[in-house]
Short mmCIF file of C-alpha atoms in Angstrom, two decimals:
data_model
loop_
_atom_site.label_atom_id
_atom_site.label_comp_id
_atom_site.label_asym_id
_atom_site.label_seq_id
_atom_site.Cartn_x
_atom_site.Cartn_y
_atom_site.Cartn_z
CA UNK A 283 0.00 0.00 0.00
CA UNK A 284 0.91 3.47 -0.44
CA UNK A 285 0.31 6.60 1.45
CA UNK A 286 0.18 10.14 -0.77
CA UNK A 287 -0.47 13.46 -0.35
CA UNK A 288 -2.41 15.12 -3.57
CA UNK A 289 -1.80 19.06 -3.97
CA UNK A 290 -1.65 21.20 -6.95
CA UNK A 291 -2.06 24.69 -8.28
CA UNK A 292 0.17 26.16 -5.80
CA UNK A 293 0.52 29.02 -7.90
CA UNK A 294 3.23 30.83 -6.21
CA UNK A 295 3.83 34.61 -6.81
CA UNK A 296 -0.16 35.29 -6.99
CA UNK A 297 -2.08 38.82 -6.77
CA UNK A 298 -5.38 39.08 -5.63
CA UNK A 299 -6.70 42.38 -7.42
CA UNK A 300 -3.22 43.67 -7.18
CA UNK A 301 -2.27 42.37 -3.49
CA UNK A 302 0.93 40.86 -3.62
CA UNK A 303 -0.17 36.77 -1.87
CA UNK A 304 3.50 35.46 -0.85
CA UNK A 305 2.78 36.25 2.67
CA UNK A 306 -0.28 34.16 2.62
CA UNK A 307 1.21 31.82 0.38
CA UNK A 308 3.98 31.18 2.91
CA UNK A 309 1.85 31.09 5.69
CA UNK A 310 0.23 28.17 4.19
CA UNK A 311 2.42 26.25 2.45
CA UNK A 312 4.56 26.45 6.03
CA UNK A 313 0.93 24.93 7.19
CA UNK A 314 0.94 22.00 4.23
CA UNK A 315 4.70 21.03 5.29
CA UNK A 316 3.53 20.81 9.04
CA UNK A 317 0.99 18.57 7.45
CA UNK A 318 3.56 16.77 5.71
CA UNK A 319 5.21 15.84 9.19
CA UNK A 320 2.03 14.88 10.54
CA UNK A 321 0.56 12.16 8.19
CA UNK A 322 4.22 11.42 7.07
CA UNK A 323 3.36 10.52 3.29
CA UNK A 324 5.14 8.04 1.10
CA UNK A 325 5.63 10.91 -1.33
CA UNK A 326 4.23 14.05 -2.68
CA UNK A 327 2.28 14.86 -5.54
CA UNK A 328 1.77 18.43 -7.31
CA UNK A 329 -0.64 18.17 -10.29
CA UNK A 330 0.61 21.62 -11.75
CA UNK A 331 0.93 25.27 -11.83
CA UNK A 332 3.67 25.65 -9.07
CA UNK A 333 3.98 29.52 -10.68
CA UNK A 334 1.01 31.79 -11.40
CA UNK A 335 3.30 32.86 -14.64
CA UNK A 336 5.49 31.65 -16.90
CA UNK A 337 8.18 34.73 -15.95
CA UNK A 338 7.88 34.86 -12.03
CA UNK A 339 9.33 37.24 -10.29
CA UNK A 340 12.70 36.64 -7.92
CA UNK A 341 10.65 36.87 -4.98
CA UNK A 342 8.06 33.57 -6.46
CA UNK A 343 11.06 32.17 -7.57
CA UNK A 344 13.05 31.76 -4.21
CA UNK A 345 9.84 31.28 -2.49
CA UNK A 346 8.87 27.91 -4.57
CA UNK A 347 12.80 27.16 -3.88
CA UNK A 348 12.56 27.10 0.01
CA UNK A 349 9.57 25.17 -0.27
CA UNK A 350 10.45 22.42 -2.36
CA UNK A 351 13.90 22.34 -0.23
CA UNK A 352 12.23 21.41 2.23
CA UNK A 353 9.81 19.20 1.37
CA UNK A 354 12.31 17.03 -0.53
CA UNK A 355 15.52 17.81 1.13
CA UNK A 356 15.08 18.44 4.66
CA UNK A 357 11.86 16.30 4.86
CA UNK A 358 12.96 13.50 2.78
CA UNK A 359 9.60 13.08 1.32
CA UNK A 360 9.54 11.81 -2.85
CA UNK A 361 8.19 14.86 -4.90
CA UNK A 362 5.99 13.38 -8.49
CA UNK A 363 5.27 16.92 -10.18
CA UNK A 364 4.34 18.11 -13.70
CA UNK A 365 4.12 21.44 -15.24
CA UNK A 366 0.46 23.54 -15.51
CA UNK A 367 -0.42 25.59 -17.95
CA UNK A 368 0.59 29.19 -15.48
CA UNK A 369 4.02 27.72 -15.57
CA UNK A 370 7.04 27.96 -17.89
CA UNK A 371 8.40 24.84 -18.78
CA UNK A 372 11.76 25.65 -19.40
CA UNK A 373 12.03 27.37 -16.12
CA UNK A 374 10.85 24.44 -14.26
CA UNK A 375 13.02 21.87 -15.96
CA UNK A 376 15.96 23.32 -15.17
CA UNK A 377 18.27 21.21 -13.25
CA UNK A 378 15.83 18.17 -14.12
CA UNK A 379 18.74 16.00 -14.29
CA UNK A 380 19.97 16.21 -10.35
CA UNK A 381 15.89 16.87 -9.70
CA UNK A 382 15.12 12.79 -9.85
CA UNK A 383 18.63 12.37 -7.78
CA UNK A 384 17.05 12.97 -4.82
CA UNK A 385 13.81 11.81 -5.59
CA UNK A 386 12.48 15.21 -7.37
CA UNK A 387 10.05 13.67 -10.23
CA UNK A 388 9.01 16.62 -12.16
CA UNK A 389 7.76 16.49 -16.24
CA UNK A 390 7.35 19.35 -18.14
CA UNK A 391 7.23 17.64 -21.88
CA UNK A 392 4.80 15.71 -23.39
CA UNK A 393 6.90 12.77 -24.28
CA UNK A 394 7.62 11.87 -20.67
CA UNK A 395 4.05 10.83 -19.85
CA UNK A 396 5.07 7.63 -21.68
CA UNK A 397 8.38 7.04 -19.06
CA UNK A 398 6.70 6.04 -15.77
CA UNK A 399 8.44 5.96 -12.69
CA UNK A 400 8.06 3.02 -9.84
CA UNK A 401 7.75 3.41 -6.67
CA UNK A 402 7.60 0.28 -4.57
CA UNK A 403 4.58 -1.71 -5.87
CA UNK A 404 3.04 1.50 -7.94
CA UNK A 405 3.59 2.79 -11.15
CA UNK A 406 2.76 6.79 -11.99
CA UNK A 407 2.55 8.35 -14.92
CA UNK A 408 3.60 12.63 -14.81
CA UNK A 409 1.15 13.99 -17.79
CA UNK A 410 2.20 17.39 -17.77
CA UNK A 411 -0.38 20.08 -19.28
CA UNK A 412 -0.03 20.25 -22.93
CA UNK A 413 -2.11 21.59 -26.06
CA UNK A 414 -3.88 19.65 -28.54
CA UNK A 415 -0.81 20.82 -31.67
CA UNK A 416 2.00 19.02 -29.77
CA UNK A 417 0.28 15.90 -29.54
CA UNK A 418 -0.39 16.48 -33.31
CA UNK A 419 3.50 16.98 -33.78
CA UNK A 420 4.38 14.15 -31.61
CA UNK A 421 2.25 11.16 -33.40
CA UNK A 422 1.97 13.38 -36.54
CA UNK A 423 -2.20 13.03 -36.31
CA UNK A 424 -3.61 16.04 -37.97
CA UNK A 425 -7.39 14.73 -36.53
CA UNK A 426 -5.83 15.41 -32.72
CA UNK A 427 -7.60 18.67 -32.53
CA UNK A 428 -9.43 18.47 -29.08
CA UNK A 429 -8.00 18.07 -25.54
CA UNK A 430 -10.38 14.76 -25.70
CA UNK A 431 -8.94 13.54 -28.72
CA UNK A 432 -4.78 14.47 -27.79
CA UNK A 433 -5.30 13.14 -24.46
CA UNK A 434 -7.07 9.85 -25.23
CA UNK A 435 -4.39 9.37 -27.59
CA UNK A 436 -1.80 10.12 -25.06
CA UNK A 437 -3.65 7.86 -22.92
CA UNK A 438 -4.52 5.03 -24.98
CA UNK A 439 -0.42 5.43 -25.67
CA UNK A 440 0.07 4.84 -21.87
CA UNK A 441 -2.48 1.76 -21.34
CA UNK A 442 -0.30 -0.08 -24.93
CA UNK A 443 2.39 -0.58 -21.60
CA UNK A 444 0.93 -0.65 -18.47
CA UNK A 445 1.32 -3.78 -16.36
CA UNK A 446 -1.85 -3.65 -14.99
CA UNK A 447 -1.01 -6.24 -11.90
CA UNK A 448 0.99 -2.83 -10.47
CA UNK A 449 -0.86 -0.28 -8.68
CA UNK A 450 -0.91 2.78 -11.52
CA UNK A 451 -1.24 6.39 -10.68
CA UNK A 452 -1.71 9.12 -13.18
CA UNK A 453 -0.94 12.65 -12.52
CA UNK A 454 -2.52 15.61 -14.93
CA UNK A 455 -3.51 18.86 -15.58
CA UNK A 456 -6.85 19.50 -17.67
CA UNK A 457 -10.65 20.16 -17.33
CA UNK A 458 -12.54 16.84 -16.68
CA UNK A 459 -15.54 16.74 -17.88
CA UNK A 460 -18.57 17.72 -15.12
CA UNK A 461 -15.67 20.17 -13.56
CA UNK A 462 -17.16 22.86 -11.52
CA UNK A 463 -14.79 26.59 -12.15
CA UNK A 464 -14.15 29.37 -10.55
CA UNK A 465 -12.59 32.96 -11.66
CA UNK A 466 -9.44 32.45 -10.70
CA UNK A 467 -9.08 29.57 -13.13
CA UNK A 468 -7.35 30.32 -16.54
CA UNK A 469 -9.20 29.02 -19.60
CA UNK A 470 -7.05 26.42 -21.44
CA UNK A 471 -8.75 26.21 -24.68
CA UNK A 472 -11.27 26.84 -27.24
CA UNK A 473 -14.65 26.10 -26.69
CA UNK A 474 -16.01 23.42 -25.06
CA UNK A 475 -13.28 21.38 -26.71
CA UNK A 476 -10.91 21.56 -22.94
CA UNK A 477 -13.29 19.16 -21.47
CA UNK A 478 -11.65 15.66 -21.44
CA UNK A 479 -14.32 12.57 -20.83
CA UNK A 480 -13.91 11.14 -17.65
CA UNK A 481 -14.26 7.35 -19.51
CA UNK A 482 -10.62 7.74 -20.73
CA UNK A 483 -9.00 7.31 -17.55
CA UNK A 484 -10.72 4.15 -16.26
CA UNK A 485 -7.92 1.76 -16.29
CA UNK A 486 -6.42 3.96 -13.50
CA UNK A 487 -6.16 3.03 -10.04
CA UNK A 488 -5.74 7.05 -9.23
CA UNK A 489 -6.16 10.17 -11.29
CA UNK A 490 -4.51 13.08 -9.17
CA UNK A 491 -5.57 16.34 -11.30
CA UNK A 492 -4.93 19.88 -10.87
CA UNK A 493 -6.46 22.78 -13.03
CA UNK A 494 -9.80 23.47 -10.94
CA UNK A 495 -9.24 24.97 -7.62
CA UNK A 496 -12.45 23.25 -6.25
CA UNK A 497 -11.53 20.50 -4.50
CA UNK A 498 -15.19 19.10 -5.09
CA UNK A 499 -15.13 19.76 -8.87
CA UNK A 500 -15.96 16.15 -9.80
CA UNK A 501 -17.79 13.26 -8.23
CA UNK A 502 -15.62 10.25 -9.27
CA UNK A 503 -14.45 7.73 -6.74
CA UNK A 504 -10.45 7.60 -7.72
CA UNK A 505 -10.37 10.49 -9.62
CA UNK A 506 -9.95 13.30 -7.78
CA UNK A 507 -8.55 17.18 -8.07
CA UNK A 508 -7.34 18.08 -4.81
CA UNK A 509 -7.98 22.18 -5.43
CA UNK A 510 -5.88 24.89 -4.23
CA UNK A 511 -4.15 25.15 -1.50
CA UNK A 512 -5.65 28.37 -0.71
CA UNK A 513 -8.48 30.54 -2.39
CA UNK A 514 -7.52 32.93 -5.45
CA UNK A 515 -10.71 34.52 -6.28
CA UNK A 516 -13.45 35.90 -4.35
CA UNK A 517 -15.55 33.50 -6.06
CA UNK A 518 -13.85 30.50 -3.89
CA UNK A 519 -14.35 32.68 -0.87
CA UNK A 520 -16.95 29.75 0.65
CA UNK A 521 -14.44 27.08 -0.67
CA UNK A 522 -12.51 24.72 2.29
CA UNK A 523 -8.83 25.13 0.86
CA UNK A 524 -6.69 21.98 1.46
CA UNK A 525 -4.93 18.52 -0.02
CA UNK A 526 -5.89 15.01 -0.20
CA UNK A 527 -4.19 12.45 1.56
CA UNK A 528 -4.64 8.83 -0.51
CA UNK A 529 -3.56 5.43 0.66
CA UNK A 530 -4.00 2.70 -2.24
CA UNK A 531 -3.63 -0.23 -3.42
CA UNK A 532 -4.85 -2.41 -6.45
CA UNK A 533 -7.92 -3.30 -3.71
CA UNK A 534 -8.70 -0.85 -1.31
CA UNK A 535 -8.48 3.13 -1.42
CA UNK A 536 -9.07 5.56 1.26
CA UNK A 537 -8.80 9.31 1.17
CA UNK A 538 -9.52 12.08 3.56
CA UNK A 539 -9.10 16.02 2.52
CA UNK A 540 -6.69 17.70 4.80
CA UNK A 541 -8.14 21.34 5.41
CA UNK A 542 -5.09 23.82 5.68
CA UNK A 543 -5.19 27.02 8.05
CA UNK A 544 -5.48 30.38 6.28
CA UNK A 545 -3.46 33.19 7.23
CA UNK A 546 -6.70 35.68 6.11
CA UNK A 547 -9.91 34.97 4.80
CA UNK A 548 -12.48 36.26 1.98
CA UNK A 549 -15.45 37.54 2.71
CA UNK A 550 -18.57 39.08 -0.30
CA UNK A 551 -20.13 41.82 1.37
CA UNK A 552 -23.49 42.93 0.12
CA UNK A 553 -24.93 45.55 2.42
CA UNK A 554 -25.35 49.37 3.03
CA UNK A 555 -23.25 52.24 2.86
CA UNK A 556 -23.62 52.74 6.62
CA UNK A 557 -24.17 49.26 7.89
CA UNK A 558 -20.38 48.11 6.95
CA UNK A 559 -19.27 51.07 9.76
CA UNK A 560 -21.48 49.35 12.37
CA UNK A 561 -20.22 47.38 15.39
CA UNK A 562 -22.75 45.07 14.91
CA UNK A 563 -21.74 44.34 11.82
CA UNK A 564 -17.95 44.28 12.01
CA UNK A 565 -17.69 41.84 14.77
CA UNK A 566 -18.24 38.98 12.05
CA UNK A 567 -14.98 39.77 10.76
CA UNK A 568 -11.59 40.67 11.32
CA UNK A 569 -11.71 43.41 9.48
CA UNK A 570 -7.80 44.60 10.01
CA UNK A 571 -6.37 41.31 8.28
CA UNK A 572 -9.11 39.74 5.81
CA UNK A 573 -9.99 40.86 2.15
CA UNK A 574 -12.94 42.15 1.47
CA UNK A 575 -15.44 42.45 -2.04
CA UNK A 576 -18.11 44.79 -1.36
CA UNK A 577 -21.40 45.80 -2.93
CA UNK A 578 -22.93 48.32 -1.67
CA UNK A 579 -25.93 50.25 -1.75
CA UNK A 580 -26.76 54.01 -0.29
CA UNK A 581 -23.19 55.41 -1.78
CA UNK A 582 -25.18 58.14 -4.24
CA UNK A 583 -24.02 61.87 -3.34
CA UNK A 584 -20.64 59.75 -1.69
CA UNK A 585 -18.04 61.32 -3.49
CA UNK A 586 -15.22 59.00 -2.61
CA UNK A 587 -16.12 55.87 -0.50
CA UNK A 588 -13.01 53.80 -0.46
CA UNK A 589 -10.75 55.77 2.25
CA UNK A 590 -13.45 56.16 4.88
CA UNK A 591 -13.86 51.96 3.94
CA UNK A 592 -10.07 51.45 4.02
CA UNK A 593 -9.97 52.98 7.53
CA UNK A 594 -12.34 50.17 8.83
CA UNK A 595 -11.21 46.98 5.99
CA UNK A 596 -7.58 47.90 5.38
CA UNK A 597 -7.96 45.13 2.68
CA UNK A 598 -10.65 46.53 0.77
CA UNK A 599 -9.66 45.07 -3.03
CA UNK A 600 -13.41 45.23 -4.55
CA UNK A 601 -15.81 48.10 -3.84
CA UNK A 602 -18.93 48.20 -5.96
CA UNK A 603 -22.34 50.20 -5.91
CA UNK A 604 -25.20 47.77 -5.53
CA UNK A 605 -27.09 47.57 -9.10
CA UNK A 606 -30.44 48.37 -9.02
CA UNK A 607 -33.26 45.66 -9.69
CA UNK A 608 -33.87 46.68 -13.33
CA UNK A 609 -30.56 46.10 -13.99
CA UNK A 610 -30.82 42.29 -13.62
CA UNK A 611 -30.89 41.83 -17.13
CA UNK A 612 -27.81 43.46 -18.05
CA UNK A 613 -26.39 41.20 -14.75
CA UNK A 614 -27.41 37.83 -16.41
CA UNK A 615 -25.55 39.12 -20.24
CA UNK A 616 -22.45 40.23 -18.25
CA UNK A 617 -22.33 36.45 -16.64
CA UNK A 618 -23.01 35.02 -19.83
CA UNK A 619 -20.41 36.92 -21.65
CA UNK A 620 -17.91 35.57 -18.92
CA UNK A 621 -18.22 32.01 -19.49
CA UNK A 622 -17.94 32.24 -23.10
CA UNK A 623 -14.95 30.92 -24.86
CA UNK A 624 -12.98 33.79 -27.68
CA UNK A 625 -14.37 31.43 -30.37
CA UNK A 626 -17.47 31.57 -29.16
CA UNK A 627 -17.55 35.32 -28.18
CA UNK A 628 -15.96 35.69 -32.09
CA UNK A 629 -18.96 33.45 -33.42
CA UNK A 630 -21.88 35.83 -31.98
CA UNK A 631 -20.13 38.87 -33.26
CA UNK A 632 -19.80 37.50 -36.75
CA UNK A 633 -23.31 36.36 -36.64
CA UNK A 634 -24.67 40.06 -35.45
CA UNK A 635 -22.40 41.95 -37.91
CA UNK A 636 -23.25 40.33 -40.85
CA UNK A 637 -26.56 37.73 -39.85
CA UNK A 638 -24.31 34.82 -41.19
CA UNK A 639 -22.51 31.84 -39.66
CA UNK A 640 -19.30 30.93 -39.55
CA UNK A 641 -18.37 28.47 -42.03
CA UNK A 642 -16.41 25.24 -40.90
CA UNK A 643 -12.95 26.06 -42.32
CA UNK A 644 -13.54 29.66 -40.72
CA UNK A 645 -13.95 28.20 -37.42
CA UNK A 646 -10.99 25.68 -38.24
CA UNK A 647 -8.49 28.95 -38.78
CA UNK A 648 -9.76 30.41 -35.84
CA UNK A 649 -9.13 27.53 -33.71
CA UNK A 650 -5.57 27.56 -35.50
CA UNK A 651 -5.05 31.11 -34.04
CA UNK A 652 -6.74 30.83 -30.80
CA UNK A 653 -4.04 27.77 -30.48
CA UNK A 654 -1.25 29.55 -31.15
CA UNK A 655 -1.66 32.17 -29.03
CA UNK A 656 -2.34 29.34 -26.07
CA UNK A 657 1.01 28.09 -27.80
CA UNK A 658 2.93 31.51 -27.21
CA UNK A 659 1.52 32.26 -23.65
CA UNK A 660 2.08 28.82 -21.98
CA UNK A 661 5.87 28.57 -23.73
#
């Protein structure tokens, strides 16, 4: 049997409308490692997006550093880790080679999903994120134009070699199908074609994912993502923020999520002008330390709210006037526009300028560009 812990999108060197995280971040990744000496794991796992960007800043960079040090180093704890699709591949793979010396597993290309690595009785597979072009380069497929179709042939490529009397593990980044999202979550792809069917990872004994930062995003038994270690949007303000801890074997799998301490928390504030400045009201928070979105209503003839709110919620990062009720309408397009894709934002533009639809090989040179530009950002 093996004993894991599950953790990804770390996303070090994160701003939360502007406000600079490492403090938090280091407050609770110095929670996860006390976690780490708790539960005493066989290894680790990080399913992606150790950066928030592909050119972090020194500060992110030395950060990530002192935590893997210790995990690895001073903890002696096994590290399996791929590359997300916030982080910069060649900046991760650097010093790859001495990495695996010491029991530092990290993949950042898409020909080292095939190469799995053994640990004890268990095999696992590091599928780093990747976009539907290089698996059309790597098995020279020009019908690999989906994150379904790449990765079910990266898969099926996988299960030609598996010994399936081993325990096998597969690490990944993507967008399962059914995931639940949040705003905090960069879109991958084009259209609905991100979501990768569940169905293709069934010979599995484990799926650790990262990508969604809700631990809950699925409902599958062994396939699990494990979320974020701590909450990057206001919209995952409700979310528990944690890691998974997995012991398996071929017959019999337990897991329990691991809930790690926050240094502040989020709070959505819908309420009056005058009722935030209440004691009544502020003794539900702590209003020095924790951040704050608010939408408020009875701020007309206010000329400048914010200070006079600062001086109460230091960490004031949203402040909105509450809409009106006739404005719902314009409420439901604006969350409608936000969960469209570019393609399909491009599609309703085309069809309102000129009352036409977009013809397949239109589409198919859009989805061309859209790629590329995926291409340049995640390289």
């Amino acid at each position: 049997m093996v004993k894991f812990l599950h953790t990804a999108d770390w996303h070090i060197g994160r701003k939360l409308q502007g406000k600079d995280l490492l403090e938090d971040q280091q407050y609770v990744m110095n929670n996860l490692i006390s976690k780490i000496d708790e539960t005493k794991p066989d290894f680790l796992i990080i399913a992606g997006d150790l950066y928030d960007r592909s050119v972090p800043s020194k500060e992110a960079t030395i950060l990530l550093q002192k935590l893997l040090v210790k995990i690895n180093i001073e903890c002696n704890i096994p590290i399996f880790a791929i590359s997300g699709n916030h982080d910069s591949r060649e900046r991760l793979a650097i010093g790859e080679a001495w990495f695996s010396k010491h029991k530092f597993y990290l993949h950042t290309r898409l020909d080292q999903s095939f190469d799995k690595i053994t640990f004890e009785d268990t095999d696992i597979y590091l599928l780093p994120y990747f976009e539907p072009f290089e698996a059309r380069e790597y098995f020279e497929d020009d019908t690999l134009t989906t994150h379904n179709s790449a990765t079910k042939r990266v898969i099926d490529e996988i299960y030609k070699n598996i010994d399936m009397s081993k325990t096998n593990i597969l690490v990944a980044h993507t967008f399962v199908s059914g995931g639940l999202e949040t705003d905090s979550e960069r879109e991958i792809s084009v259209g609905t074609v991100e979501n990768v069917a569940v169905e293709i990872f069934e010979k599995f004994d484990y799926v650790a994912l990262g990508h969604l930062h809700n631990p809950n995003a699925i409902k599958e038994e062994r396939i699990k993502y494990s979320g974020s270690p701590m909450a990057y949007s206001f919209s995952e303000a409700t979310q528990t923020k944690g890691m998974r801890l997995v012991e398996l074997t071929k017959e019999i799998f337990t897991e329990e999520f691991i809930s790690l301490e926050q240094k502040r928390k989020l709070h959505n504030i819908s309420a009056t002008y005058e009722e935030v400045f209440t004691k009544v009201f502020q003794q539900n928070f702590d209003c020095k330390n924790d951040y704050f979105s608010m939408e408020l209503s009875g701020m007309e003839g206010v000329t400048d709210p914010l200070p006079r709110i600062k001086e109460y919620y230091p960490n004031t990062l949203i402040l909105k006037q509450k809409r009106n009720d006739n404005s719902d309408s314009e409420i439901k397009f604006d969350k409608e526009m936000l969960t469209k894709s570019p393609l399909e934002l491009i599609e309703g533009f085309y069809n309102e300028q000129t009352g036409s639809e977009l013809t397949v090989g239109q589409k198919r040179v859009l989805v061309n560009i859209i790629d590329k530009v995926n291409q340049d950002e995640t390289n």
